CSV table of C-alpha atoms in Angstrom, one decimal:
chain,number,residue,atom,x,y,z
F,1,MET,CA,105.8,10.8,-27.3
F,2,ALA,CA,107.3,8.0,-29.6
F,3,GLY,CA,105.7,5.8,-31.9
F,4,LYS,CA,106.1,2.1,-32.1
F,5,SER,CA,109.2,0.6,-34.1
F,6,THR,CA,108.2,-0.8,-37.3
F,7,THR,CA,108.9,-4.7,-38.1
F,8,THR,CA,108.2,-6.6,-41.1
F,9,ARG,CA,105.7,-8.5,-39.1
F,10,ASP,CA,103.4,-5.5,-39.1
F,11,PHE,CA,102.7,-5.7,-42.8
F,12,ASN,CA,102.7,-9.3,-43.4
F,13,ARG,CA,98.9,-10.2,-42.5
F,14,ALA,CA,97.3,-11.0,-46.0
F,15,ARG,CA,94.2,-10.4,-44.1
F,16,GLY,CA,94.7,-6.7,-43.7
F,17,PHE,CA,93.7,-6.4,-47.6
F,18,HIS,CA,90.9,-8.5,-47.5
F,19,HIS,CA,87.9,-6.0,-47.6
F,20,LEU,CA,89.9,-3.6,-49.8
F,21,ASP,CA,90.6,-6.4,-52.6
F,22,ARG,CA,86.7,-7.2,-52.5
F,23,ALA,CA,86.2,-3.4,-53.0
F,24,ILE,CA,88.9,-3.0,-56.0
F,25,ALA,CA,87.4,-6.4,-57.5
F,26,ALA,CA,84.1,-4.8,-57.8
F,27,ALA,CA,85.3,-1.6,-58.9
F,28,ARG,CA,87.3,-3.3,-61.6
F,29,GLU,CA,84.2,-5.2,-62.8
F,30,ALA,CA,82.4,-2.0,-63.0
F,31,GLY,CA,85.1,-0.3,-64.8
F,32,ILE,CA,85.7,2.3,-62.1
F,33,TYR,CA,89.2,3.4,-61.3
F,34,VAL,CA,90.1,3.6,-57.6
F,35,ILE,CA,92.5,5.8,-56.1
F,36,LEU,CA,93.9,4.6,-52.5
F,37,ASP,CA,94.2,7.5,-50.2
F,38,LEU,CA,95.7,7.2,-46.7
F,39,HIS,CA,93.3,9.3,-44.8
F,40,ALA,CA,94.8,8.5,-41.3
F,41,ALA,CA,98.4,8.3,-41.3
F,42,PRO,CA,100.7,6.7,-38.4
F,43,GLY,CA,101.0,9.6,-36.1
F,44,TRP,CA,98.3,11.9,-37.9
F,45,GLN,CA,99.2,14.1,-40.5
F,46,ASN,CA,96.7,17.0,-39.5
F,47,GLU,CA,95.4,17.7,-36.1
F,48,HIS,CA,91.6,17.3,-37.2
F,49,TRP,CA,89.3,14.4,-36.6
F,50,HIS,CA,88.9,13.3,-40.4
F,51,SER,CA,92.7,11.8,-39.9
F,52,ASP,CA,91.4,9.9,-36.9
F,53,ASN,CA,93.0,12.4,-34.4
F,54,ALA,CA,91.7,12.3,-31.2
F,55,HIS,CA,94.3,14.2,-29.7
F,56,GLY,CA,94.6,17.5,-31.8
F,57,VAL,CA,98.4,17.1,-32.1
F,58,SER,CA,100.1,15.8,-35.4
F,59,LEU,CA,103.0,13.6,-34.5
F,60,LEU,CA,103.9,12.6,-37.9
F,61,TRP,CA,106.2,15.4,-38.9
F,62,HIS,CA,108.0,15.2,-35.2
F,63,ASP,CA,108.4,11.2,-34.7
F,64,ARG,CA,110.8,9.3,-37.3
F,65,ASN,CA,109.2,6.0,-36.2
F,66,TYR,CA,105.7,7.3,-37.7
F,67,GLN,CA,107.4,8.7,-40.9
F,68,ILE,CA,108.9,5.2,-41.2
F,69,ARG,CA,105.7,3.1,-40.5
F,70,GLY,CA,104.0,5.2,-43.2
F,71,ARG,CA,106.8,4.6,-45.8
F,72,GLU,CA,106.8,1.1,-45.2
F,73,LEU,CA,102.9,1.0,-45.2
F,74,TRP,CA,102.7,2.4,-48.7
F,75,ARG,CA,105.8,0.1,-50.0
F,76,HIS,CA,103.6,-2.8,-48.9
F,77,ILE,CA,100.3,-1.5,-50.5
F,78,ALA,CA,102.2,-0.7,-53.6
F,79,ARG,CA,103.7,-4.1,-53.7
F,80,HIS,CA,100.4,-5.6,-53.1
F,81,TYR,CA,98.7,-3.5,-56.0
F,82,ARG,CA,101.5,-3.2,-58.6
F,83,GLY,CA,100.1,-4.4,-62.1
F,84,GLU,CA,96.4,-3.9,-60.7
F,85,PRO,CA,94.5,-2.1,-63.7
F,86,ALA,CA,91.7,-1.1,-61.4
F,87,VAL,CA,93.8,1.0,-59.3
F,88,ALA,CA,94.7,4.5,-61.0
F,89,GLY,CA,97.1,5.3,-58.3
F,90,TYR,CA,98.2,6.3,-54.6
F,91,ASN,CA,97.3,9.3,-52.7
F,92,LEU,CA,99.9,9.6,-50.1
F,93,LEU,CA,98.4,11.8,-47.7
F,94,ASN,CA,94.9,13.5,-47.4
F,95,GLU,CA,95.0,17.0,-46.4
F,96,PRO,CA,98.6,17.3,-44.6
F,97,ASN,CA,99.2,20.1,-42.4
F,98,ALA,CA,103.0,20.0,-42.0
F,99,PRO,CA,105.0,22.7,-39.9
F,100,SER,CA,106.9,23.7,-43.2
F,101,ILE,CA,106.7,23.0,-46.8
F,102,GLN,CA,110.3,21.6,-46.6
F,103,MET,CA,109.0,18.9,-44.1
F,104,LEU,CA,106.4,17.9,-46.6
F,105,ASN,CA,108.9,17.8,-49.4
F,106,ASP,CA,111.2,15.4,-47.5
F,107,LEU,CA,108.4,13.0,-46.6
F,108,TYR,CA,106.9,12.9,-50.1
F,109,ASN,CA,110.5,12.3,-51.6
F,110,GLU,CA,111.0,9.4,-49.2
F,111,TRP,CA,107.7,7.6,-49.6
F,112,ILE,CA,107.6,7.7,-53.7
F,113,ALA,CA,110.9,6.4,-53.5
F,114,ALA,CA,109.9,3.3,-51.4
F,115,ILE,CA,106.9,3.0,-53.9
F,116,ARG,CA,108.8,3.5,-56.9
F,117,GLU,CA,111.1,0.7,-55.7
F,118,VAL,CA,108.5,-1.9,-56.1
F,119,ASP,CA,105.6,-0.2,-58.6
F,120,PRO,CA,107.1,2.0,-61.1
F,121,ASP,CA,103.8,2.4,-63.0
F,122,HIS,CA,100.9,3.7,-60.8
F,123,ILE,CA,100.3,7.6,-60.5
F,124,VAL,CA,101.3,9.0,-57.3
F,125,PHE,CA,98.8,11.9,-56.1
F,126,LEU,CA,100.2,14.6,-53.9
F,127,GLU,CA,98.4,17.2,-52.0
F,128,GLY,CA,99.4,20.6,-50.9
F,129,ASN,CA,100.3,21.9,-47.4
F,130,ASN,CA,97.6,23.6,-45.4
F,131,PHE,CA,94.9,20.8,-46.0
F,132,SER,CA,95.8,20.7,-49.6
F,133,ARG,CA,95.5,24.4,-50.4
F,134,ASP,CA,98.9,25.7,-50.3
F,135,PHE,CA,101.1,24.2,-52.9
F,136,ALA,CA,104.1,27.0,-53.3
F,137,GLY,CA,107.4,25.5,-52.9
F,138,LEU,CA,106.1,22.0,-53.2
F,139,GLU,CA,109.1,20.0,-55.0
F,140,VAL,CA,109.5,16.7,-55.4
F,141,ASP,CA,112.6,14.7,-57.1
F,142,PHE,CA,110.3,12.4,-59.2
F,143,LYS,CA,108.5,14.0,-62.3
F,144,ASP,CA,107.0,10.8,-64.1
F,145,ASN,CA,103.4,9.7,-63.2
F,146,ILE,CA,102.9,12.5,-60.5
F,147,VAL,CA,100.0,14.3,-60.2
F,148,PHE,CA,99.2,17.1,-57.9
F,149,SER,CA,95.6,17.0,-55.9
F,150,SER,CA,94.0,20.3,-54.5
F,151,HIS,CA,91.0,20.4,-52.1
F,152,ASN,CA,88.9,23.5,-52.6
F,153,TYR,CA,86.6,24.7,-49.7
F,154,THR,CA,85.0,28.3,-49.4
F,155,ILE,CA,83.0,30.2,-46.9
F,156,VAL,CA,79.9,28.4,-48.8
F,157,THR,CA,80.9,25.0,-47.4
F,158,HIS,CA,80.0,25.5,-43.8
F,159,ARG,CA,78.0,28.8,-43.8
F,160,ALA,CA,75.7,29.0,-46.7
F,161,ARG,CA,72.0,28.8,-46.0
F,162,MET,CA,70.7,29.8,-49.1
F,163,TYR,CA,72.6,29.7,-52.5
F,164,PRO,CA,73.0,32.1,-54.4
F,165,GLY,CA,73.0,34.7,-51.5
F,166,TRP,CA,74.3,36.4,-48.7
F,167,ILE,CA,76.4,35.3,-46.2
F,168,GLY,CA,77.0,38.3,-43.9
F,169,ASP,CA,78.0,41.1,-46.0
F,170,LEU,CA,79.3,38.8,-48.6
F,171,TYR,CA,77.4,38.1,-51.6
F,172,VAL,CA,78.0,34.4,-52.9
F,173,ASP,CA,77.4,33.2,-56.4
F,174,ARG,CA,78.9,31.5,-59.4
F,175,SER,CA,81.7,34.3,-59.9
F,176,PHE,CA,82.6,34.3,-56.2
F,177,MET,CA,83.0,30.5,-56.2
F,178,GLU,CA,85.1,30.6,-59.5
F,179,ARG,CA,87.1,33.3,-58.4
F,180,THR,CA,88.2,31.9,-55.0
F,181,PHE,CA,88.6,28.4,-56.9
F,182,LEU,CA,91.2,30.2,-59.4
F,183,GLU,CA,92.9,32.1,-56.4
F,184,VAL,CA,93.9,28.8,-54.5
F,185,SER,CA,94.5,26.9,-57.7
F,186,ARG,CA,96.9,29.8,-59.3
F,187,TRP,CA,99.8,27.8,-58.5
F,188,LEU,CA,98.9,24.6,-59.8
F,189,ILE,CA,97.9,26.5,-63.2
F,190,GLU,CA,101.0,28.3,-63.6
F,191,GLN,CA,103.1,25.0,-63.1
F,192,ASP,CA,101.7,23.5,-66.3
F,193,HIS,CA,101.8,20.2,-64.3
F,194,PRO,CA,99.1,17.4,-64.4
F,195,ALA,CA,96.5,18.4,-61.9
F,196,TRP,CA,93.4,16.9,-60.0
F,197,VAL,CA,90.8,18.6,-58.0
F,198,GLY,CA,90.3,16.1,-55.4
F,199,VAL,CA,87.5,17.9,-53.3
F,200,LYS,CA,85.2,20.6,-54.5
F,201,SER,CA,82.9,21.6,-51.7
F,202,ARG,CA,79.1,21.2,-52.9
F,203,THR,CA,76.7,24.2,-52.9
F,204,VAL,CA,73.5,23.4,-51.8
F,205,CYS,CA,70.5,25.8,-52.5
F,206,LYS,CA,67.1,25.7,-50.8
F,207,SER,CA,63.9,25.9,-53.0
F,208,GLY,CA,60.6,27.7,-51.9
F,209,LEU,CA,59.1,24.4,-51.6
F,210,GLY,CA,62.0,23.5,-48.9
F,211,HIS,CA,63.6,20.7,-51.3
F,212,ALA,CA,67.4,20.5,-51.2
F,213,THR,CA,68.8,20.5,-54.6
F,214,VAL,CA,73.0,20.5,-55.5
F,215,ALA,CA,73.2,23.9,-57.5
F,216,ALA,CA,74.2,22.6,-61.0
F,217,GLY,CA,77.1,23.9,-62.6
F,218,GLU,CA,79.1,25.1,-59.9
F,219,THR,CA,81.7,22.7,-60.2
F,220,SER,CA,82.2,22.8,-64.3
F,221,PHE,CA,84.8,25.2,-64.4
F,222,CYS,CA,86.9,22.7,-62.3
F,223,ALA,CA,87.4,20.7,-65.3
F,224,ALA,CA,89.8,23.2,-66.8
F,225,LEU,CA,92.2,22.2,-64.2
F,226,CYS,CA,91.9,18.4,-64.6
F,227,ARG,CA,94.5,17.7,-67.5
F,228,CYS,CA,95.6,14.3,-66.2
F,229,ARG,CA,95.0,10.7,-67.6
F,230,SER,CA,96.1,7.4,-66.2
F,231,SER,CA,98.7,6.1,-68.8
F,232,MET,CA,97.5,2.5,-68.0
């Protein structure tokens, strides 16, 4: 399957920013930073529904037209929001699942270069491969204003009924959550590079009265990894 070719006309529609501009203006007024995240890339960066993929096949990694469209989309977004103080940065791909880490490196380098041509200041957030869980081998040519972002899911995310408690023959509690988090994040910690926990699965426990509450403190240890600050 081949993607449509990209033309300048595709990105010259000012109304495409209308709702996003309104949201960012509201965030600016409230003193909130915004990270722009590409959840559904042209050609789809993974096979799942959350990349708006109805086909179960990721074409971004195999079709040059889709890669160019994604690059030019980010160039257009960066040109539009350069100098915008409410925008903390650009998260290039949500949960990519590339066939190899080198393919992800090549795509990141090309897209970052396009962004830096028009916006040298905003942070660029890069997620790891395998739905932002694998970072080994991730290497980009750009070092300034680059932050790695991890997504952290555990067995608790989808199968927990009572917390803390047993899931099959596995007992899940705070120590289990911290241990699995550190295993996934080991590469990030060893790199001594700014990192951001983009997603940490929530743990829900049920009280005897049937009230559902978020287990307090389960994500507190994530703060040790978050060492980045916007220079803006």
